[in-house]
């Protein structure tokens, strides 16, 4: 069985972009792959954050993952910092990653821009991400389009390691969806939906109250013109709504275009708002029930970390051995 790995940061506020670009596919893939999914708390500490909230946000993130349909009986669900093999492998991979490669990462450029104090962790972030993937010999990595460059680096690191030290790592393939790989901010459809946006006006959180969700979608900025057509370059606002509608009603974009063909933008907005609210309702109910029993969540994470550690520590031993380190 092929293996899949992916990760999400514990912001506690998963948005529709995360869900449509990645999580929806995590859920699909848990049925046909040996799936490993982690909450990447060590990545979250590379930028300023609130230590007192991190643990709660990690639990909340896991509860949201379970609420959207991840099943611990099918997928191994764990917290990155509970499996020390990730950081151990990262150190080894530091030595096969070039400074120039990291400097070219657009996410680093974006996140470091305008900051006085940029941590070394933010610079090395993509190496830890490569370690997350390679330490499980993952074949496929379901991510949104914004992670494409990081995935390419992980592939280069794996190939370089294998060339220098022998065939140790599987070179992973990115699994980037054809639709909704880049969900855009509703208020500013030229930018991707992102938790670091200056306003939450254009971001639909999975846990947002229904009225807020409906309002955000009904107020979505759309393009000039009146024709309902899927064309992300020329019509980013309408295309975004079409992708969201397709995803939450579980249809193809073509079917949604056919339904709204010849109708006004307003109609599409109202229908998408209603469909999204209806889609989120059972997720929010499951989330509330899961959060009533945080002990059950920590138990799932503890089982996940044990299983993940077994796999991951074997790979670290193989990597160290290939690199010529003295066995302990
Ligand atoms: P993160 O936490 O920012 O996002 C989690 C997933 O959501 C996707 N995503 C989007 N997809 C479509 N449209 C959007 N607007 C949108 N915003 C976010 C992301 O592409 C991602 O798949 N570095 C990663 C986490 C990570 C990881 C890994 C991923 C750490 N280690 C190993 C895969 C494998 C990140 O910060 O994702």
CSV table of C-alpha atoms and ligand atoms in Angstrom, one decimal:
chain,number,residue,atom,x,y,z
A,1,UNK,CA,0.0,0.0,0.0
A,2,UNK,CA,1.4,3.4,-0.9
A,3,UNK,CA,2.0,5.8,1.9
A,4,UNK,CA,0.7,9.4,2.3
A,5,UNK,CA,1.9,12.1,4.7
A,6,UNK,CA,0.7,15.6,5.3
A,7,UNK,CA,0.7,18.3,8.0
A,8,UNK,CA,-1.2,21.3,9.2
A,9,UNK,CA,-0.2,24.1,11.6
A,10,UNK,CA,-2.1,24.3,14.9
A,11,UNK,CA,-3.6,27.7,14.5
A,12,UNK,CA,-6.9,26.4,15.9
A,13,UNK,CA,-8.7,28.2,13.1
A,14,UNK,CA,-8.8,25.9,10.1
A,15,UNK,CA,-10.3,27.7,7.1
A,16,UNK,CA,-12.0,26.7,3.9
A,17,UNK,CA,-8.7,27.1,2.0
A,18,UNK,CA,-7.1,24.4,4.2
A,19,UNK,CA,-10.1,22.2,3.9
A,20,UNK,CA,-10.6,22.4,0.2
A,21,UNK,CA,-7.0,22.5,-0.8
A,22,UNK,CA,-5.8,19.7,1.6
A,23,UNK,CA,-8.0,18.2,4.3
A,24,UNK,CA,-10.8,17.0,1.9
A,25,UNK,CA,-8.1,15.0,0.2
A,26,UNK,CA,-6.6,13.7,3.4
A,27,UNK,CA,-10.0,12.3,4.2
A,28,UNK,CA,-10.4,10.7,0.8
A,29,UNK,CA,-6.9,9.2,0.9
A,30,UNK,CA,-7.2,7.6,4.3
A,31,UNK,CA,-9.2,4.8,2.6
A,32,UNK,CA,-6.7,3.8,0.0
A,33,UNK,CA,-3.3,4.8,1.5
A,34,UNK,CA,-1.3,4.1,4.6
A,35,UNK,CA,-1.9,7.6,5.9
A,36,UNK,CA,0.1,9.7,8.3
A,37,UNK,CA,-1.2,13.1,9.2
A,38,UNK,CA,0.4,15.4,11.8
A,39,UNK,CA,-0.2,18.7,13.5
A,40,UNK,CA,3.0,20.6,13.0
A,41,UNK,CA,3.5,22.4,16.2
A,42,UNK,CA,7.3,22.8,15.7
A,43,UNK,CA,6.6,24.7,12.5
A,44,UNK,CA,4.2,27.0,14.4
A,45,UNK,CA,6.9,28.2,16.8
A,46,UNK,CA,9.1,29.6,14.0
A,47,UNK,CA,7.1,32.9,14.0
A,48,UNK,CA,5.9,34.9,17.0
A,49,UNK,CA,3.1,33.0,18.8
A,50,UNK,CA,1.4,32.7,22.2
A,51,UNK,CA,2.9,29.9,24.2
A,52,UNK,CA,0.0,29.8,26.6
A,53,UNK,CA,-2.4,29.0,23.8
A,54,UNK,CA,-0.4,26.6,21.7
A,55,UNK,CA,-1.4,23.3,23.5
A,56,UNK,CA,-5.1,24.2,23.4
A,57,UNK,CA,-4.9,25.2,19.7
A,58,UNK,CA,-3.2,21.9,19.0
A,59,UNK,CA,-6.1,20.0,20.6
A,60,UNK,CA,-8.6,22.2,18.8
A,61,UNK,CA,-6.9,21.6,15.5
A,62,UNK,CA,-7.0,17.8,16.0
A,63,UNK,CA,-10.7,18.0,16.9
A,64,UNK,CA,-11.4,19.9,13.7
A,65,UNK,CA,-9.5,17.2,11.7
A,66,UNK,CA,-11.6,14.5,13.3
A,67,UNK,CA,-14.8,16.6,12.7
A,68,UNK,CA,-14.1,16.9,9.0
A,69,UNK,CA,-13.9,13.1,8.8
A,70,UNK,CA,-10.4,11.9,9.6
A,71,UNK,CA,-10.7,8.5,11.3
A,72,UNK,CA,-8.0,7.3,13.7
A,73,UNK,CA,-8.9,3.7,12.8
A,74,UNK,CA,-7.8,4.4,9.3
A,75,UNK,CA,-5.1,7.1,9.5
A,76,UNK,CA,-2.3,7.7,12.0
A,77,UNK,CA,-2.9,11.0,13.6
A,78,UNK,CA,-0.2,12.6,15.7
A,79,UNK,CA,1.6,15.8,16.9
A,80,UNK,CA,4.9,16.5,15.2
A,81,UNK,CA,6.8,17.3,18.5
A,82,UNK,CA,5.7,13.9,20.0
A,83,UNK,CA,7.9,12.2,17.4
A,84,UNK,CA,11.5,13.3,18.0
A,85,UNK,CA,12.7,11.5,14.9
A,86,UNK,CA,11.5,14.4,12.7
A,87,UNK,CA,13.9,16.9,14.3
A,88,UNK,CA,16.7,14.3,14.4
A,89,UNK,CA,16.3,13.7,10.7
A,90,UNK,CA,16.1,17.4,10.1
A,91,UNK,CA,19.6,17.9,11.5
A,92,UNK,CA,20.9,15.2,9.1
A,93,UNK,CA,19.2,16.8,6.2
A,94,UNK,CA,20.6,20.3,7.1
A,95,UNK,CA,23.8,19.0,5.7
A,96,UNK,CA,22.4,18.1,2.3
A,97,UNK,CA,20.4,21.3,1.9
A,98,UNK,CA,22.0,24.4,0.4
A,99,UNK,CA,21.7,27.9,1.9
A,100,UNK,CA,20.9,29.3,-1.6
A,101,UNK,CA,17.9,26.9,-1.9
A,102,UNK,CA,16.4,28.1,1.3
A,103,UNK,CA,16.9,31.7,0.4
A,104,UNK,CA,14.9,31.2,-2.7
A,105,UNK,CA,11.8,29.9,-0.9
A,106,UNK,CA,8.9,32.4,-1.5
A,107,UNK,CA,7.2,31.5,1.7
A,108,UNK,CA,10.3,32.5,3.7
A,109,UNK,CA,10.5,35.7,1.7
A,110,UNK,CA,6.8,36.5,2.4
A,111,UNK,CA,6.9,35.6,6.1
A,112,UNK,CA,10.2,37.4,6.8
A,113,UNK,CA,9.4,40.6,4.9
A,114,UNK,CA,9.1,43.6,7.2
A,115,UNK,CA,10.0,41.6,10.4
A,116,UNK,CA,12.8,42.8,12.6
A,117,UNK,CA,13.8,39.5,14.1
A,118,UNK,CA,13.6,36.6,11.7
A,119,UNK,CA,14.3,33.2,13.4
A,120,UNK,CA,16.7,30.7,12.1
A,121,UNK,CA,13.8,28.3,12.5
A,122,UNK,CA,11.8,30.2,9.9
A,123,UNK,CA,14.7,29.9,7.5
A,124,UNK,CA,15.1,26.2,8.1
A,125,UNK,CA,11.4,25.5,8.1
A,126,UNK,CA,11.4,23.7,4.7
A,127,UNK,CA,14.0,21.3,5.9
A,128,UNK,CA,11.9,20.2,8.8
A,129,UNK,CA,9.0,19.8,6.4
A,130,UNK,CA,11.2,17.6,4.2
A,131,UNK,CA,12.1,15.6,7.3
A,132,UNK,CA,8.4,15.2,8.1
A,133,UNK,CA,7.8,13.6,4.7
A,134,UNK,CA,11.0,11.6,4.2
A,135,UNK,CA,11.1,10.1,7.7
A,136,UNK,CA,8.0,8.0,6.7
A,137,UNK,CA,9.2,7.3,3.1
A,138,UNK,CA,5.9,8.9,2.0
A,139,UNK,CA,5.0,8.4,-1.7
A,140,UNK,CA,2.4,11.2,-1.8
A,141,UNK,CA,1.9,14.4,-0.1
A,142,UNK,CA,-1.5,16.1,-0.4
A,143,UNK,CA,-1.1,19.8,-0.1
A,144,UNK,CA,-2.5,23.1,-1.5
A,145,UNK,CA,-0.7,24.9,-4.2
A,146,UNK,CA,1.2,27.2,-1.8
A,147,UNK,CA,3.3,24.2,-0.7
A,148,UNK,CA,4.4,23.3,-4.2
A,149,UNK,CA,7.9,24.9,-3.8
A,150,UNK,CA,8.5,23.2,-0.4
A,151,UNK,CA,7.6,19.9,-1.9
A,152,UNK,CA,10.0,20.4,-4.8
A,153,UNK,CA,12.7,21.1,-2.2
A,154,UNK,CA,11.9,17.9,-0.3
A,155,UNK,CA,12.3,16.0,-3.5
A,156,UNK,CA,15.6,17.6,-4.3
A,157,UNK,CA,16.9,16.9,-0.7
A,158,UNK,CA,15.8,13.2,-1.1
A,159,UNK,CA,17.5,12.8,-4.4
A,160,UNK,CA,20.7,14.5,-3.3
A,161,UNK,CA,20.8,12.4,-0.2
A,162,UNK,CA,20.3,9.2,-2.2
A,163,UNK,CA,23.0,10.2,-4.7
A,164,UNK,CA,25.5,10.9,-2.0
A,165,UNK,CA,24.8,8.2,0.6
A,166,UNK,CA,22.9,5.5,-1.2
A,167,UNK,CA,19.2,4.8,-1.8
A,168,UNK,CA,17.5,5.5,1.5
A,169,UNK,CA,14.6,7.8,0.8
A,170,UNK,CA,11.5,7.6,-1.4
A,171,UNK,CA,11.3,10.7,-3.6
A,172,UNK,CA,7.8,11.9,-2.7
A,173,UNK,CA,5.2,13.2,-5.2
A,174,UNK,CA,3.0,16.2,-4.4
A,175,UNK,CA,-0.7,15.6,-4.7
A,176,UNK,CA,-2.1,19.0,-5.5
A,177,UNK,CA,-5.8,19.0,-6.4
A,178,UNK,CA,-7.1,20.1,-9.8
A,179,UNK,CA,-9.8,22.3,-8.2
A,180,UNK,CA,-9.5,24.6,-5.2
A,181,UNK,CA,-5.7,24.1,-4.9
A,182,UNK,CA,-5.6,27.9,-4.1
A,183,UNK,CA,-8.8,29.1,-2.5
A,184,UNK,CA,-8.8,32.9,-2.6
A,185,UNK,CA,-9.7,35.5,0.1
A,186,UNK,CA,-13.4,36.4,-0.4
A,187,UNK,CA,-12.8,40.1,0.2
A,188,UNK,CA,-9.6,40.2,-1.9
A,189,UNK,CA,-9.7,37.4,-4.5
A,190,UNK,CA,-6.3,38.3,-5.9
A,191,UNK,CA,-4.8,36.9,-2.6
A,192,UNK,CA,-5.0,33.3,-1.3
A,193,UNK,CA,-7.2,32.7,1.8
A,194,UNK,CA,-4.7,32.8,4.6
A,195,UNK,CA,-4.7,33.1,8.4
A,196,UNK,CA,-2.0,35.7,8.2
A,197,UNK,CA,-4.3,38.1,6.2
A,198,UNK,CA,-4.8,41.5,7.9
A,199,UNK,CA,-8.6,41.1,8.0
A,200,UNK,CA,-10.8,38.0,8.6
A,201,UNK,CA,-13.5,39.4,6.4
A,202,UNK,CA,-12.6,37.2,3.5
A,203,UNK,CA,-11.7,34.1,5.4
A,204,UNK,CA,-14.3,31.4,6.3
A,205,UNK,CA,-13.3,29.5,9.4
A,206,UNK,CA,-14.7,26.0,9.8
A,207,UNK,CA,-15.9,27.1,13.2
A,208,UNK,CA,-17.3,30.5,12.3
A,209,UNK,CA,-20.9,31.1,13.4
A,210,UNK,CA,-23.4,30.4,10.5
A,211,UNK,CA,-24.5,34.0,10.3
A,212,UNK,CA,-20.9,35.2,9.9
A,213,UNK,CA,-20.2,32.6,7.2
A,214,UNK,CA,-23.3,33.6,5.2
A,215,UNK,CA,-22.4,37.3,5.5
A,216,UNK,CA,-18.8,36.8,4.4
A,217,UNK,CA,-19.8,34.8,1.4
A,218,UNK,CA,-22.7,37.1,0.4
A,219,UNK,CA,-20.3,40.0,0.6
A,220,UNK,CA,-17.6,38.3,-1.5
A,221,UNK,CA,-15.9,40.7,-4.0
A,222,UNK,CA,-16.7,39.6,-7.5
A,223,UNK,CA,-15.5,40.7,-10.9
A,224,UNK,CA,-17.0,43.1,-13.4
A,225,UNK,CA,-19.2,41.5,-16.0
A,226,UNK,CA,-22.2,39.3,-15.5
A,227,UNK,CA,-21.4,35.9,-16.9
A,228,UNK,CA,-21.0,32.9,-14.6
A,229,UNK,CA,-17.9,31.2,-15.9
A,230,UNK,CA,-14.9,29.4,-14.4
A,231,UNK,CA,-11.8,31.3,-15.3
A,232,UNK,CA,-9.5,31.9,-12.3
A,233,UNK,CA,-7.2,34.4,-14.1
A,234,UNK,CA,-9.9,36.6,-15.6
A,235,UNK,CA,-12.7,36.0,-13.0
A,236,UNK,CA,-10.9,35.2,-9.7
A,237,UNK,CA,-13.9,36.1,-7.5
A,238,UNK,CA,-16.6,34.1,-9.4
A,239,UNK,CA,-14.2,31.2,-9.9
A,240,UNK,CA,-13.5,31.1,-6.2
A,241,UNK,CA,-17.2,31.0,-5.4
A,242,UNK,CA,-17.8,28.2,-8.0
A,243,UNK,CA,-14.9,26.1,-6.5
A,244,UNK,CA,-16.3,26.6,-3.0
A,245,UNK,CA,-19.8,25.7,-4.1
A,246,UNK,CA,-18.6,22.6,-6.0
A,247,UNK,CA,-16.7,21.4,-3.0
A,248,UNK,CA,-19.3,21.9,-0.3
A,249,UNK,CA,-22.1,20.4,-2.5
A,250,UNK,CA,-19.8,17.6,-3.7
A,251,UNK,CA,-20.2,18.3,-7.4
A,252,UNK,CA,-17.9,19.2,-10.2
A,253,UNK,CA,-17.3,22.8,-11.1
A,254,UNK,CA,-18.9,22.2,-14.5
A,255,UNK,CA,-22.1,21.0,-12.8
A,256,UNK,CA,-22.2,24.2,-10.7
A,257,UNK,CA,-21.5,26.4,-13.8
A,258,UNK,CA,-24.3,24.6,-15.6
A,259,UNK,CA,-26.7,25.2,-12.7
A,260,UNK,CA,-26.0,29.0,-12.5
A,261,UNK,CA,-25.5,29.6,-16.2
A,262,UNK,CA,-27.5,32.7,-17.2
A,263,UNK,CA,-28.2,33.8,-13.6
A,264,UNK,CA,-26.7,36.8,-11.8
A,265,UNK,CA,-23.8,36.9,-9.4
A,266,UNK,CA,-26.1,37.6,-6.5
A,267,UNK,CA,-27.8,34.3,-7.0
A,268,UNK,CA,-24.6,32.3,-6.9
A,269,UNK,CA,-23.5,34.2,-3.8
A,270,UNK,CA,-26.7,33.4,-1.9
A,271,UNK,CA,-26.7,29.8,-2.9
A,272,UNK,CA,-23.0,29.3,-2.0
A,273,UNK,CA,-23.6,31.0,1.3
A,274,UNK,CA,-26.5,28.7,2.1
A,275,UNK,CA,-24.7,25.6,0.9
A,276,UNK,CA,-21.5,26.4,2.9
A,277,UNK,CA,-23.6,27.0,6.1
A,278,UNK,CA,-25.4,23.6,5.6
A,279,UNK,CA,-22.0,21.9,4.9
A,280,UNK,CA,-20.4,23.3,8.1
A,281,UNK,CA,-23.3,22.6,10.4
A,282,UNK,CA,-22.6,18.9,11.0
A,283,UNK,CA,-18.8,19.6,11.2
A,284,UNK,CA,-19.4,22.2,14.0
A,285,UNK,CA,-21.8,19.8,15.8
A,286,UNK,CA,-19.1,17.0,15.7
A,287,UNK,CA,-16.5,19.5,16.8
A,288,UNK,CA,-18.5,20.6,19.8
A,289,UNK,CA,-19.0,16.9,20.9
A,290,UNK,CA,-15.3,16.1,20.4
A,291,UNK,CA,-14.3,19.1,22.5
A,292,UNK,CA,-16.4,17.8,25.4
A,293,UNK,CA,-13.9,15.0,25.8
A,294,UNK,CA,-10.4,16.3,25.3
A,295,UNK,CA,-9.0,13.1,27.0
A,296,UNK,CA,-10.2,11.0,24.1
A,297,UNK,CA,-8.3,13.3,21.7
A,298,UNK,CA,-5.1,13.0,23.7
A,299,UNK,CA,-5.5,9.2,23.7
A,300,UNK,CA,-5.8,9.2,19.9
A,301,UNK,CA,-2.6,11.3,19.7
A,302,UNK,CA,-0.7,9.1,22.1
A,303,UNK,CA,-1.5,6.0,20.0
A,304,UNK,CA,-0.7,7.9,16.8
A,305,UNK,CA,2.7,9.1,18.2
A,306,UNK,CA,3.7,5.5,19.2
A,307,UNK,CA,2.9,4.1,15.8
A,308,UNK,CA,4.6,7.0,14.0
A,309,UNK,CA,7.7,6.9,16.2
A,310,UNK,CA,8.2,3.2,15.4
A,311,UNK,CA,8.3,3.9,11.6
A,312,UNK,CA,10.2,7.1,11.9
A,313,UNK,CA,13.0,6.0,14.2
A,314,UNK,CA,13.8,3.1,11.8
A,315,UNK,CA,14.3,5.6,9.0
A,316,UNK,CA,16.6,7.8,11.2
A,317,UNK,CA,18.8,4.7,11.9
A,318,UNK,CA,19.0,3.9,8.2
A,319,UNK,CA,19.9,7.5,7.4
A,320,UNK,CA,22.6,7.8,10.1
A,321,UNK,CA,24.0,4.5,9.0
A,322,UNK,CA,24.2,5.6,5.4
A,323,UNK,CA,25.9,8.8,6.4
A,324,UNK,CA,28.6,6.8,8.2
A,325,UNK,CA,27.8,7.8,11.8
A,326,UNK,CA,28.9,5.3,14.4
A,327,UNK,CA,26.1,3.1,15.6
A,328,UNK,CA,25.1,3.6,19.2
B,1,LIG,P1,-0.6,25.2,6.5
B,1,LIG,O1,-0.9,24.8,8.0
B,1,LIG,O2,-0.4,26.6,6.2
B,1,LIG,O3,-1.9,24.7,5.7
B,1,LIG,C1,-2.4,23.3,5.7
B,1,LIG,C2,-2.8,22.9,4.3
B,1,LIG,O4,-3.7,23.8,3.7
B,1,LIG,C3,-3.3,24.2,2.4
B,1,LIG,N1,-3.8,25.6,2.2
B,1,LIG,C4,-4.6,25.9,1.2
B,1,LIG,N2,-5.0,25.2,0.1
B,1,LIG,C5,-5.8,25.9,-0.8
B,1,LIG,N3,-6.1,27.2,-0.7
B,1,LIG,C6,-5.6,28.0,0.4
B,1,LIG,N4,-5.9,29.3,0.4
B,1,LIG,C7,-4.8,27.3,1.3
B,1,LIG,N5,-4.2,27.7,2.5
B,1,LIG,C8,-3.6,26.7,3.0
B,1,LIG,C9,-1.8,24.1,2.5
B,1,LIG,O5,-1.3,24.1,1.2
B,1,LIG,C10,-1.6,22.9,3.3
B,1,LIG,O6,-1.6,21.8,2.5
B,1,LIG,N6,4.1,23.9,5.8
B,1,LIG,C11,2.8,23.4,5.8
B,1,LIG,C12,2.6,22.3,6.9
B,1,LIG,C13,3.5,21.1,6.8
B,1,LIG,C14,3.4,20.0,5.9
B,1,LIG,C15,4.5,19.2,6.3
B,1,LIG,C16,2.6,19.7,4.8
B,1,LIG,C17,4.5,20.9,7.7
B,1,LIG,N7,5.1,19.7,7.3
B,1,LIG,C18,4.7,18.0,5.6
B,1,LIG,C19,2.9,18.6,4.1
B,1,LIG,C20,3.9,17.7,4.5
B,1,LIG,C21,1.8,24.5,6.2
B,1,LIG,O7,2.2,25.5,6.8
B,1,LIG,O8,0.5,24.3,5.9
